[in-house]
XYZ file of N, CA and C in Angstrom:
846
model
N 15.376 18.015 31.995
C 14.540 18.069 30.737
C 14.362 19.518 30.213
N 14.523 19.845 29.076
C 14.464 21.291 28.547
C 12.969 21.350 28.508
N 12.496 22.817 28.704
C 11.080 23.223 28.448
C 11.230 24.232 27.562
N 9.908 24.241 26.614
C 9.772 25.023 25.415
C 8.570 25.978 25.494
N 8.588 26.906 24.922
C 7.299 27.614 24.711
C 6.283 26.971 23.866
N 5.111 27.094 24.063
C 4.140 26.522 23.034
C 4.139 27.172 21.831
N 4.213 26.579 20.679
C 4.295 27.189 19.322
C 3.102 28.206 19.166
N 3.508 29.435 18.738
C 2.626 30.632 18.640
C 1.550 30.428 17.615
N 1.768 29.660 16.615
C 0.891 29.561 15.379
C -0.222 28.674 15.619
N -1.410 28.814 14.897
C -2.498 27.678 14.855
C -1.812 26.269 14.248
N -2.212 25.381 14.701
C -1.889 24.056 13.994
C -3.024 23.045 13.727
N -4.374 23.513 13.777
C -5.639 22.590 13.791
C -5.799 22.551 12.344
N -5.857 21.156 11.767
C -5.890 20.797 10.436
C -7.315 20.626 10.066
N -8.278 20.638 10.823
C -9.756 20.217 10.634
C -10.401 21.369 9.563
N -11.005 20.822 8.641
C -11.467 21.565 7.606
C -12.368 22.731 8.124
N -13.140 22.464 9.101
C -14.092 23.521 9.621
C -13.314 24.690 10.414
N -12.006 24.386 10.682
C -11.142 25.394 11.324
C -10.290 26.173 10.425
N -10.279 25.808 9.139
C -9.322 26.405 8.024
C -10.300 27.381 7.072
N -9.572 28.204 6.535
C -10.221 29.130 5.493
C -10.439 28.224 4.361
N -11.778 28.073 3.839
C -12.091 27.132 2.683
C -11.360 27.440 1.662
N -11.013 26.425 0.795
C -10.390 26.416 -0.570
C -11.552 26.624 -1.362
N -11.175 27.189 -2.721
C -12.313 27.179 -3.728
C -12.636 25.636 -4.152
N -13.878 25.432 -4.177
C -14.315 24.081 -4.337
C -14.009 23.521 -5.770
N -13.736 22.234 -5.919
C -13.317 21.632 -7.158
C -14.742 21.393 -7.906
N -14.610 21.339 -9.310
C -15.832 21.159 -10.108
C -16.273 19.781 -9.800
N -17.465 19.401 -9.717
C -18.047 18.210 -9.506
C -17.544 17.052 -10.485
N -17.125 16.018 -9.978
C -16.784 14.875 -10.700
C -17.407 13.524 -10.375
N -18.076 13.016 -11.205
C -18.802 11.646 -10.873
C -18.123 10.620 -11.829
N -18.038 9.434 -10.800
C -17.514 8.231 -11.565
C -18.679 7.232 -11.401
N -19.180 6.929 -12.493
C -20.313 5.929 -12.456
C -20.117 4.618 -13.334
N -20.641 3.767 -13.072
C -20.707 2.527 -14.053
C -22.192 1.971 -14.081
N -22.991 2.273 -15.183
C -24.252 2.161 -15.227
C -24.509 0.620 -15.186
N -23.729 -0.096 -15.773
C -23.816 -1.484 -15.956
C -23.393 -2.366 -14.613
N -22.965 -1.473 -13.562
C -22.521 -2.197 -12.569
C -20.841 -2.545 -12.664
N -20.068 -3.017 -11.529
C -18.753 -3.141 -11.606
C -18.329 -4.390 -12.561
N -17.192 -4.386 -13.082
C -16.654 -5.307 -13.971
C -16.206 -6.492 -13.309
N -16.278 -6.554 -11.802
C -15.774 -7.858 -11.221
C -16.909 -8.321 -10.331
N -16.664 -9.761 -9.890
C -17.624 -10.567 -9.221
C -16.819 -10.851 -8.016
N -17.499 -11.004 -6.825
C -16.883 -11.552 -5.636
C -17.653 -12.607 -4.912
N -17.310 -13.825 -5.357
C -17.986 -14.956 -4.497
C -17.240 -15.258 -3.394
N -17.736 -14.834 -2.126
C -16.973 -15.224 -0.873
C -15.765 -14.252 -0.887
N -14.568 -14.578 -0.659
C -13.375 -13.909 -0.605
C -12.640 -13.966 -1.945
N -13.166 -14.746 -2.968
C -12.561 -14.768 -4.039
C -13.023 -13.520 -4.962
N -11.959 -12.991 -5.868
C -12.259 -11.790 -6.823
C -12.173 -12.510 -8.248
N -12.927 -12.110 -9.170
C -12.749 -12.445 -10.514
C -12.951 -11.180 -11.358
N -11.913 -10.804 -12.089
C -11.875 -9.466 -12.867
C -10.994 -9.792 -14.136
N -11.758 -9.487 -15.099
C -11.320 -9.995 -16.548
C -10.570 -11.190 -16.492
N -9.330 -11.318 -16.639
C -8.460 -12.593 -16.786
C -8.039 -13.045 -15.300
N -8.204 -12.094 -14.348
C -7.556 -12.400 -13.213
C -8.681 -13.189 -12.165
N -7.965 -14.004 -11.376
C -8.608 -14.724 -10.248
C -7.660 -14.627 -8.989
N -8.169 -14.316 -7.961
C -7.456 -14.417 -6.692
C -8.292 -14.153 -5.467
N -7.773 -14.382 -4.287
C -8.464 -14.298 -2.897
C -7.874 -13.182 -2.186
N -8.653 -12.495 -1.302
C -8.299 -11.439 -0.276
C -8.408 -11.845 1.052
N -7.336 -11.738 1.756
C -7.352 -12.003 3.126
C -6.711 -10.829 3.776
N -6.666 -11.034 5.210
C -6.192 -9.951 6.031
C -5.634 -10.480 7.357
N -4.335 -10.020 7.650
C -3.877 -10.395 9.013
C -3.740 -9.172 9.811
N -3.631 -9.200 11.298
C -3.490 -7.984 11.990
C -1.873 -7.586 12.112
N -0.979 -8.263 11.484
C 0.271 -7.961 11.192
C 0.415 -7.260 9.949
N 0.203 -7.741 8.923
C 0.568 -7.356 7.581
C -0.489 -6.553 6.709
N -1.893 -6.559 7.183
C -2.906 -6.070 6.639
C -3.331 -6.749 5.489
N -3.784 -6.168 4.269
C -4.431 -7.137 3.175
C -3.350 -7.963 2.540
N -3.663 -9.281 2.412
C -3.002 -10.236 1.841
C -3.643 -10.818 0.588
N -3.088 -11.033 -0.471
C -3.499 -11.561 -1.627
C -3.165 -12.815 -1.972
N -3.972 -13.718 -2.250
C -3.485 -15.204 -2.304
C -3.876 -15.717 -3.723
N -3.296 -16.770 -4.071
C -3.373 -17.505 -5.244
C -3.904 -16.589 -6.445
N -2.921 -15.668 -6.949
C -3.311 -14.960 -8.216
C -2.975 -15.705 -9.414
N -3.960 -15.644 -10.335
C -3.658 -16.456 -11.566
C -4.253 -15.496 -12.673
N -3.634 -15.834 -13.831
C -4.245 -14.951 -15.172
C -4.569 -16.069 -16.299
N -5.813 -15.787 -16.740
C -6.315 -16.654 -17.883
C -5.709 -16.303 -19.118
N -4.933 -17.266 -19.481
C -4.204 -17.183 -20.782
C -4.763 -18.130 -21.911
N -5.753 -17.549 -22.734
C -6.384 -18.617 -23.589
C -7.276 -19.612 -22.726
N -7.113 -20.845 -22.824
C -7.830 -21.701 -22.048
C -7.006 -22.136 -20.768
N -5.874 -21.569 -20.614
C -5.129 -21.869 -19.484
C -5.321 -21.061 -18.453
N -5.482 -21.479 -17.240
C -5.550 -20.628 -15.932
C -3.995 -20.726 -15.546
N -3.260 -19.615 -15.581
C -1.848 -19.744 -15.274
C -1.672 -19.094 -13.804
N -1.057 -19.938 -12.947
C -0.790 -19.260 -11.590
C 0.404 -18.318 -11.661
N 0.338 -17.280 -10.897
C 1.533 -16.334 -10.994
C 2.072 -16.114 -9.430
N 1.209 -15.635 -8.607
C 1.636 -15.318 -7.217
C 0.842 -16.251 -6.259
N 1.521 -16.907 -5.396
C 0.841 -17.581 -4.268
C 0.245 -16.764 -3.138
N 1.292 -15.940 -2.904
C 0.941 -14.914 -1.644
C 1.551 -13.572 -1.920
N 0.932 -12.523 -1.639
C 1.434 -11.147 -1.737
C 0.979 -10.339 -0.691
N 1.792 -9.500 -0.073
C 1.512 -8.751 1.164
C 2.638 -7.941 1.494
N 2.561 -6.871 2.348
C 3.638 -5.987 2.850
C 4.103 -6.867 4.094
N 5.544 -6.944 4.269
C 6.173 -7.656 5.131
C 6.762 -6.744 6.426
N 7.262 -5.537 6.035
C 7.655 -4.679 7.170
C 7.784 -3.384 6.450
N 7.595 -2.383 7.624
C 7.848 -0.902 7.322
C 8.735 -0.402 8.406
N 9.885 -0.145 7.848
C 10.890 0.351 8.963
C 11.094 1.980 8.684
N 10.940 2.845 9.725
C 11.054 4.285 9.895
C 12.260 4.781 10.692
N 13.370 4.802 10.376
C 14.172 5.361 10.996
C 14.144 6.907 11.020
N 14.600 7.581 12.094
C 14.729 8.943 12.388
C 16.104 9.443 12.613
N 16.575 10.646 12.109
C 17.924 11.076 12.246
C 18.132 12.024 13.114
N 17.113 12.519 13.925
C 17.603 13.714 14.858
C 18.330 13.183 16.076
N 19.388 13.718 16.508
C 20.360 13.435 17.544
C 19.915 14.000 18.817
N 18.827 14.589 18.849
C 18.479 15.225 20.106
C 18.145 14.086 21.245
N 18.605 14.462 22.591
C 18.545 13.266 23.563
C 17.283 12.624 23.812
N 16.250 13.208 23.421
C 15.053 12.532 23.691
C 14.336 11.960 22.371
N 15.248 11.998 21.483
C 14.607 11.446 19.959
C 15.772 10.666 19.153
N 16.792 10.495 19.709
C 17.688 9.890 18.948
C 17.525 8.422 18.675
N 16.631 7.824 19.757
C 16.454 6.390 19.535
C 15.357 6.157 18.788
N 14.583 7.098 18.255
C 13.556 6.696 17.256
C 13.783 5.824 16.092
N 13.139 4.699 15.931
C 13.421 3.716 14.805
C 12.151 2.693 15.019
N 11.385 2.873 14.143
C 10.105 2.156 14.225
C 10.023 0.937 13.353
N 9.668 -0.188 13.859
C 9.278 -1.356 12.828
C 7.762 -1.483 12.930
N 6.955 -0.752 12.075
C 5.581 -0.598 12.287
C 4.870 -1.846 12.038
N 5.232 -3.067 11.306
C 4.707 -4.209 11.498
C 4.928 -4.927 12.485
N 6.126 -5.246 12.854
C 6.773 -6.085 13.839
C 6.402 -5.501 15.370
N 6.382 -4.184 15.411
C 6.179 -3.749 16.788
C 4.889 -3.115 16.981
N 4.195 -2.651 15.959
C 2.869 -2.060 16.230
C 1.671 -2.591 15.752
N 1.985 -3.844 15.129
C 0.895 -4.608 14.538
C 0.305 -3.952 13.534
N 0.868 -3.587 12.362
C 0.162 -2.617 11.410
C -1.108 -2.944 11.058
N -1.577 -4.076 10.661
C -3.013 -4.350 10.224
C -3.990 -4.029 11.253
N -3.684 -4.228 12.658
C -4.551 -3.913 13.662
C -4.958 -2.410 13.604
N -4.224 -1.431 13.027
C -4.367 -0.150 12.999
C -5.162 0.486 11.748
N -5.924 -0.541 11.211
C -6.572 -0.148 9.891
C -7.807 0.722 10.173
N -8.073 1.516 9.158
C -9.186 2.385 9.124
C -10.306 1.698 8.459
N -11.649 1.835 8.886
C -12.674 1.783 8.290
C -13.109 2.562 7.233
N -13.213 2.120 5.962
C -13.335 3.054 4.858
C -14.573 3.581 4.507
N -14.862 4.845 3.849
C -16.078 5.322 3.605
C -16.319 5.729 2.120
N -17.326 5.383 1.536
C -17.678 5.762 0.201
C -17.561 7.075 -0.080
N -17.071 7.636 -1.259
C -16.821 8.882 -1.697
C -15.514 9.583 -0.969
N -15.029 9.118 -0.061
C -13.828 9.733 0.856
C -12.562 8.926 0.574
N -12.647 7.490 0.677
C -11.426 6.732 0.387
C -11.483 6.176 -0.843
N -12.750 5.643 -1.471
C -12.627 5.107 -2.646
C -14.042 5.513 -3.507
N -13.840 5.583 -4.781
C -14.809 6.321 -5.573
C -15.350 5.139 -6.750
N -16.577 5.229 -7.105
C -17.103 4.396 -8.139
C -17.896 3.239 -7.657
N -17.892 2.227 -8.301
C -18.610 0.912 -7.802
C -17.631 0.182 -6.989
N -17.994 0.259 -5.682
C -17.109 -0.301 -4.576
C -17.630 -1.631 -3.879
N -16.672 -2.500 -3.776
C -16.976 -3.669 -2.731
C -16.010 -3.556 -1.687
N -16.447 -3.675 -0.471
C -15.880 -3.634 0.715
C -15.526 -5.083 1.286
N -14.530 -5.320 1.860
C -14.277 -6.627 2.580
C -14.115 -6.329 4.095
N -14.749 -7.060 4.971
C -14.812 -6.918 6.327
C -14.190 -8.205 6.912
N -13.487 -8.020 8.021
C -12.903 -9.062 8.688
C -12.983 -9.108 10.068
N -12.764 -10.106 10.885
C -12.692 -10.212 12.292
C -11.240 -10.346 12.692
N -10.867 -9.689 13.876
C -9.628 -10.018 14.400
C -9.705 -10.040 15.941
N -8.690 -10.602 16.653
C -8.675 -10.748 17.982
C -8.023 -9.449 18.616
N -8.677 -9.066 19.665
C -7.949 -7.791 20.362
C -7.051 -8.148 21.224
N -6.411 -7.244 22.134
C -5.330 -7.638 23.119
C -5.880 -8.595 24.085
N -7.160 -8.591 24.430
C -7.737 -9.607 25.485
C -8.169 -10.935 24.824
N -7.817 -11.069 23.645
C -8.302 -12.304 23.178
C -9.807 -12.361 22.599
N -10.394 -11.357 22.559
C -11.905 -11.147 22.248
C -11.833 -10.761 20.715
N -13.055 -11.188 20.063
C -13.310 -11.068 18.687
C -13.589 -9.612 18.444
N -12.953 -8.821 17.462
C -13.250 -7.507 17.109
C -13.684 -7.527 15.731
N -14.843 -7.040 15.325
C -15.253 -6.788 14.148
C -14.576 -5.616 13.452
N -14.278 -5.658 12.293
C -13.340 -4.518 11.578
C -14.112 -4.507 10.192
N -15.116 -3.522 10.058
C -15.954 -3.440 8.905
C -15.316 -2.583 8.018
N -15.327 -2.967 6.659
C -15.061 -2.049 5.479
C -13.607 -1.631 5.616
N -12.609 -2.675 5.587
C -11.187 -2.359 5.889
C -10.373 -2.473 4.487
N -10.971 -3.340 3.599
C -10.195 -3.341 2.388
C -11.331 -3.060 1.266
N -10.932 -2.223 0.312
C -11.794 -1.363 -0.778
C -11.277 -2.172 -2.147
N -12.227 -2.556 -2.915
C -11.976 -3.064 -4.241
C -12.669 -2.030 -5.244
N -12.060 -1.666 -6.310
C -12.825 -0.757 -7.258
C -12.011 -0.969 -8.668
N -12.528 -0.346 -9.607
C -11.982 -0.317 -10.925
C -11.436 1.178 -11.207
N -10.600 1.351 -11.892
C -10.005 2.784 -12.305
C -9.701 2.775 -13.911
N -10.163 3.819 -14.621
C -9.663 3.963 -15.897
C -8.222 4.308 -15.883
N -7.470 3.823 -16.739
C -5.955 4.125 -16.611
C -5.359 4.615 -17.943
N -6.245 5.474 -18.427
C -5.715 6.163 -19.649
C -5.527 5.281 -21.094
N -4.796 5.571 -22.047
C -4.510 4.887 -23.143
C -3.684 3.693 -23.167
N -4.318 2.679 -23.393
C -3.419 1.323 -23.414
C -2.793 1.103 -24.780
N -3.511 1.411 -25.979
C -2.866 1.362 -27.247
C -3.488 2.297 -28.155
N -2.824 2.740 -29.268
C -3.324 3.692 -30.106
C -2.747 3.684 -31.396
N -3.400 3.821 -32.687
C -2.702 3.946 -33.695
C -3.352 4.583 -34.771
N -2.805 5.475 -35.698
C -3.550 6.479 -36.490
C -3.047 6.012 -37.949
N -3.910 5.482 -38.948
C -3.323 5.235 -40.192
C -3.484 6.598 -40.894
N -2.100 6.996 -41.304
C -2.085 8.281 -41.887
C -2.509 8.238 -43.281
N -2.698 7.062 -43.852
C -3.278 7.215 -45.201
C -4.617 7.443 -45.421
N -5.384 6.924 -44.326
C -6.972 7.019 -44.466
C -7.494 7.920 -43.176
N -6.620 8.387 -42.148
C -6.918 9.205 -41.118
C -7.687 8.439 -40.116
N -8.142 7.073 -40.281
C -8.586 6.250 -39.170
C -7.629 6.107 -37.987
N -8.278 6.420 -36.782
C -7.543 6.050 -35.602
C -8.277 5.096 -34.744
N -7.509 4.134 -34.135
C -7.939 3.184 -33.284
C -7.257 3.356 -31.724
N -8.182 3.244 -30.895
C -7.737 3.468 -29.531
C -8.448 2.458 -28.425
N -7.462 1.982 -27.679
C -8.001 1.033 -26.812
C -7.662 1.631 -25.192
N -8.652 1.803 -24.473
C -8.601 2.231 -23.130
C -7.940 1.128 -22.200
N -7.100 1.681 -21.215
C -6.646 0.736 -20.246
C -7.523 0.852 -18.971
N -7.368 -0.164 -18.095
C -8.110 -0.298 -16.951
C -7.340 -0.989 -15.900
N -7.563 -0.703 -14.497
C -6.962 -1.454 -13.585
C -7.858 -1.651 -12.438
N -7.548 -2.706 -11.655
C -8.253 -3.130 -10.497
C -7.612 -2.752 -9.300
N -8.152 -2.050 -8.441
C -7.416 -1.471 -7.122
C -7.916 -2.168 -5.977
N -6.816 -2.684 -5.030
C -7.406 -3.217 -3.799
C -6.514 -2.370 -2.662
N -7.165 -1.809 -1.767
C -6.469 -0.729 -0.992
C -6.997 -0.837 0.363
N -6.230 -0.301 1.248
C -6.563 -0.190 2.855
C -5.721 1.012 3.178
N -6.359 1.672 4.324
C -5.624 2.792 5.037
C -5.303 2.328 6.660
N -4.148 2.820 6.918
C -3.862 2.500 8.331
C -3.329 4.040 8.959
N -3.459 3.986 10.383
C -3.027 5.190 10.891
C -2.040 4.528 12.202
N -0.733 5.099 12.076
C 0.377 4.774 12.895
C 0.854 5.827 13.630
N 0.122 6.286 14.553
C 0.609 7.564 15.385
C 0.279 8.757 14.420
N 1.351 9.618 14.149
C 1.039 10.801 13.235
C 0.864 10.673 11.692
N 1.355 9.148 11.318
C 1.432 8.918 9.940
C 0.110 8.180 9.550
N -0.388 8.333 8.286
C -1.475 7.591 7.684
C -0.822 6.855 6.446
N -1.159 5.672 6.187
C -0.484 5.107 5.093
C -1.582 4.272 4.259
N -1.522 4.559 2.993
C -2.348 3.931 1.919
C -1.637 2.826 1.514
N -2.148 1.641 1.533
C -1.553 0.333 0.731
C -2.484 0.060 -0.278
N -1.742 0.054 -1.734
C -2.550 -0.234 -2.836
C -1.772 -1.276 -3.658
N -2.706 -2.331 -3.964
C -2.244 -3.156 -5.143
C -2.919 -3.158 -6.417
N -2.404 -2.969 -7.507
C -2.939 -2.641 -8.691
C -2.716 -4.073 -9.886
N -3.846 -4.356 -10.449
C -3.848 -5.474 -11.338
C -4.186 -4.897 -12.621
N -3.514 -5.110 -13.708
C -3.635 -4.578 -14.986
C -4.031 -5.537 -16.041
N -4.809 -5.080 -17.208
C -5.161 -5.896 -18.249
C -4.111 -6.830 -18.986
N -2.831 -6.399 -18.859
C -1.979 -7.209 -19.543
C -1.358 -8.198 -18.705
N -1.626 -8.373 -17.367
C -1.209 -9.259 -16.539
C -0.163 -8.915 -15.634
N 0.061 -7.596 -15.489
C 1.011 -7.094 -14.614
C 0.499 -6.710 -13.235
N 1.342 -6.645 -12.307
C 0.889 -6.290 -11.025
C 1.719 -5.015 -10.433
N 1.192 -4.162 -9.646
C 1.968 -3.210 -9.164
C 1.400 -2.762 -7.602
N 2.526 -2.489 -6.833
C 2.214 -2.085 -5.601
C 2.575 -0.748 -5.267
N 1.774 0.009 -4.520
C 2.122 1.386 -4.294
C 1.794 1.803 -2.768
N 2.591 2.629 -2.096
C 2.335 3.007 -0.703
C 2.165 4.455 -0.771
N 1.107 5.189 -0.281
C 0.849 6.500 -0.211
C 0.973 6.833 1.134
N 2.042 8.053 1.332
C 2.264 8.457 2.986
C 1.561 9.740 3.006
N 0.659 9.730 4.119
C -0.040 11.188 4.307
C -0.149 11.220 5.761
N -0.843 12.034 6.316
C -1.003 12.297 7.822
C -0.194 13.598 8.193
N 0.492 13.693 9.406
C 1.275 14.707 9.727
C 2.660 14.252 10.178
N 3.515 15.386 10.233
C 4.742 14.960 10.478
C 5.097 14.776 12.057
N 6.037 13.951 12.210
C 6.466 13.655 13.571
C 7.462 14.840 14.161
N 7.035 15.746 15.004
C 7.592 16.968 15.367
C 8.283 17.053 16.748
N 9.226 17.956 16.907
C 9.675 18.269 18.381
C 9.712 19.725 18.385
N 9.777 20.279 19.707
C 9.816 21.684 19.857
C 11.470 22.069 19.913
N 11.575 23.282 19.517
C 12.994 23.907 19.286
C 13.079 25.296 19.823
N 14.255 25.826 20.286
C 14.321 27.273 20.627
C 14.358 28.077 19.331
N 13.893 29.407 19.343
C 13.987 30.111 18.135
C 15.311 30.306 17.412
N 16.352 30.193 18.285
C 17.729 30.329 17.715
C 18.402 29.055 17.518
N 17.694 27.896 17.710
C 18.263 26.463 17.712
C 18.560 26.332 16.150
N 19.769 25.569 15.967
C 20.101 25.041 14.660
C 19.294 23.728 14.304
N 18.968 23.491 13.186
C 18.206 22.084 12.864
C 19.047 21.406 11.728
N 20.013 20.774 11.868
C 20.952 20.122 11.109
C 20.367 18.963 10.502
N 19.422 18.265 11.326
C 18.735 16.930 11.177
C 17.271 17.075 11.068
N 16.813 18.112 10.237
C 15.590 18.393 10.246
C 15.071 19.748 9.506
N 13.922 20.195 9.481
C 13.681 21.393 8.838
C 12.685 22.182 9.790
N 12.695 23.380 10.039
C 12.011 24.383 10.727
C 10.650 24.496 9.914
N 9.591 23.915 10.585
C 8.455 23.866 9.615
C 7.422 25.025 10.194
N 7.749 25.699 11.353
C 7.011 26.614 11.932
C 7.670 27.168 13.107
N 7.339 28.381 13.658
C 8.193 28.749 14.676
C 8.140 28.005 15.968
N 9.364 27.534 16.325
C 9.520 26.665 17.540
C 9.211 25.295 17.061
N 9.036 24.777 16.019
C 8.653 23.480 15.517
C 9.700 22.939 14.591
N 10.162 21.780 14.841
C 11.194 21.146 13.830
C 10.620 19.771 13.355
N 10.528 19.606 12.097
C 10.194 18.463 11.520
C 11.479 17.636 11.179
N 11.656 16.485 11.785
C 12.798 15.685 11.864
C 12.988 14.767 10.662
N 14.166 14.727 10.245
C 14.654 14.034 8.936
C 14.294 12.452 9.368
N 13.828 11.877 8.201
C 13.558 10.332 8.531
C 13.308 9.683 7.355
N 13.271 8.379 7.273
C 12.903 7.707 5.915
C 11.998 6.735 6.107
N 11.248 5.991 5.149
C 10.486 5.075 5.107
C 10.753 3.891 4.250
N 11.070 2.685 4.662
C 11.516 1.445 3.963
C 10.339 0.557 3.911
N 9.712 0.214 2.849
C 8.552 -0.634 2.725
C 9.298 -2.092 2.040
N 8.911 -3.083 2.822
C 9.462 -4.325 2.265
C 8.094 -5.103 1.790
N 8.232 -5.885 0.745
C 6.987 -6.586 0.370
C 7.544 -7.990 0.172
N 6.672 -8.842 0.617
C 6.662 -10.329 0.482
C 5.631 -10.732 -0.749
N 6.710 -11.352 -1.549
C 6.005 -11.975 -2.921
C 6.426 -13.583 -2.872
N 5.467 -14.417 -2.645
C 5.723 -15.855 -2.968
C 5.146 -16.236 -4.145
N 6.184 -16.211 -5.221
C 5.964 -16.470 -6.690
C 5.631 -17.985 -6.978
N 4.620 -17.959 -7.712
C 4.380 -19.322 -8.342
C 3.979 -19.347 -9.742
N 4.906 -18.873 -10.530
C 4.816 -18.595 -12.080
C 4.602 -20.066 -12.841
N 3.442 -20.248 -13.181
C 3.246 -21.652 -13.912
C 3.470 -22.631 -12.992
N 3.371 -22.690 -11.716
C 3.655 -23.714 -10.807
C 4.645 -23.335 -9.835
N 4.911 -24.281 -8.848
C 5.606 -24.089 -7.722
C 7.115 -24.388 -7.909
N 7.609 -24.945 -8.973
C 9.020 -25.078 -9.294
C 9.552 -23.745 -10.017
N 9.598 -22.511 -9.381
C 10.094 -21.397 -10.114
C 11.493 -21.347 -9.988
N 12.154 -20.869 -11.039
C 13.520 -20.636 -11.053
C 13.918 -19.259 -11.174
N 14.954 -18.694 -10.514
C 15.129 -17.317 -10.437
C 16.413 -17.067 -11.325
N 16.422 -16.133 -12.036
C 17.551 -15.577 -12.765
C 17.845 -14.098 -12.388
N 19.100 -13.752 -12.496
C 19.331 -12.394 -12.182
C 20.220 -11.902 -13.538
N 19.917 -10.516 -13.802
C 20.549 -10.009 -14.955
C 21.500 -8.899 -14.779
N 22.516 -8.719 -15.585
C 23.491 -7.824 -15.370
C 24.004 -7.308 -16.832
N 24.983 -6.561 -16.859
C 25.560 -6.106 -18.230
C 26.249 -7.222 -18.955
N 26.427 -8.210 -18.074
C 27.278 -9.454 -18.775
C 26.262 -10.451 -19.176
N 24.858 -10.364 -19.072
C 23.969 -11.335 -19.369
C 23.170 -11.821 -18.224
N 22.513 -13.076 -18.442
C 21.584 -13.693 -17.172
C 22.373 -14.822 -16.643
N 22.176 -14.826 -15.393
C 22.862 -15.939 -14.671
C 21.746 -16.707 -13.596
N 21.703 -17.964 -13.801
C 20.528 -18.665 -12.724
C 21.193 -18.518 -11.446
N 20.025 -18.126 -10.539
C 20.270 -18.168 -9.045
C 20.105 -19.635 -8.664
N 21.156 -20.198 -7.972
C 20.958 -21.467 -7.475
C 19.774 -21.736 -6.380
N 19.091 -22.877 -6.494
C 18.169 -23.149 -5.631
C 18.705 -23.489 -4.168
N 18.057 -23.058 -3.149
C 18.565 -23.181 -1.840
C 18.308 -24.710 -1.285
N 19.185 -25.491 -0.858
C 18.983 -26.909 -0.530
C 17.868 -26.799 0.567
N 16.976 -27.930 0.498
C 15.888 -27.982 1.472
C 16.414 -28.124 2.993
N 17.439 -28.810 2.999
C 17.976 -29.226 4.510
C 18.495 -28.043 5.190
N 18.826 -26.883 4.416
C 19.095 -25.615 5.181
C 18.106 -25.068 6.045
N 16.818 -25.449 5.788
C 15.502 -24.773 6.526
C 15.359 -25.717 7.760
N 16.036 -26.765 7.874
C 15.588 -27.681 8.986
C 16.576 -27.575 10.103
N 17.550 -26.569 10.252
C 18.384 -26.543 11.577
C 19.675 -27.143 10.919
N 20.650 -26.977 12.173
C 21.998 -27.557 11.717
C 22.041 -28.992 11.606
N 23.006 -29.458 10.699
C 23.088 -30.850 10.465
C 23.828 -31.552 11.673
N 23.521 -32.855 11.785
C 24.063 -33.627 13.016
C 25.214 -34.190 12.592
N 26.262 -34.171 13.473
C 27.654 -34.736 13.095
C 27.470 -36.165 12.676
């Protein structure tokens, strides 16, 4: 096994060990009338949205029974929404690293690596936190406080028009509801965000932060499958693939799928039920 000199440069990222940056101007986010959502139990009601929040030790936050109020009709949209897998393949061919290929949900139980969130650090504004209980490796109940954050964000201009004949301008602001959690898997930290908008749209975002997965190298060693990030330190090339599970229920359970192309729309045939019950008997 090869031996390497310890990297000469400092690598401590804690704020009290670094030269302080000039402080940002103070920014306060307040809602004097309180939050625009209500949370009876694990159900969330916000504007025209209705849904429930759950959590599993594999997937992390799970949104259930999302519906949108359209006039007098409460229209179902999504029965279940969650992350289903996060694959992280590495491309370094070094003898002790070539096998690195992580399935962060299936192998590391992504949800169980969740962070407890702190006001003013992970979320801003009028916050509601969800806490859940999970079983640990010995089957004992483990309390997980404040692991899902719920808050509102201003989202800029939703609609605007200026009447040039009168100079009158009308503006409508947009807003979104944010459901978020943070997870630490080894060197990486992942933020999982679900956004609900006033127009009925849904968005998923994954934020990648933390530190790079590194390996030691010689000063004259070539790094074709990475980047030299400091003397004696190689940041290995890698990718992140986020897979999301969406069980759709648009206006009910008999949802039909269509695929679009340059030649138009084509209906995707429904999979016969018997294909899910195993091989047919002769």
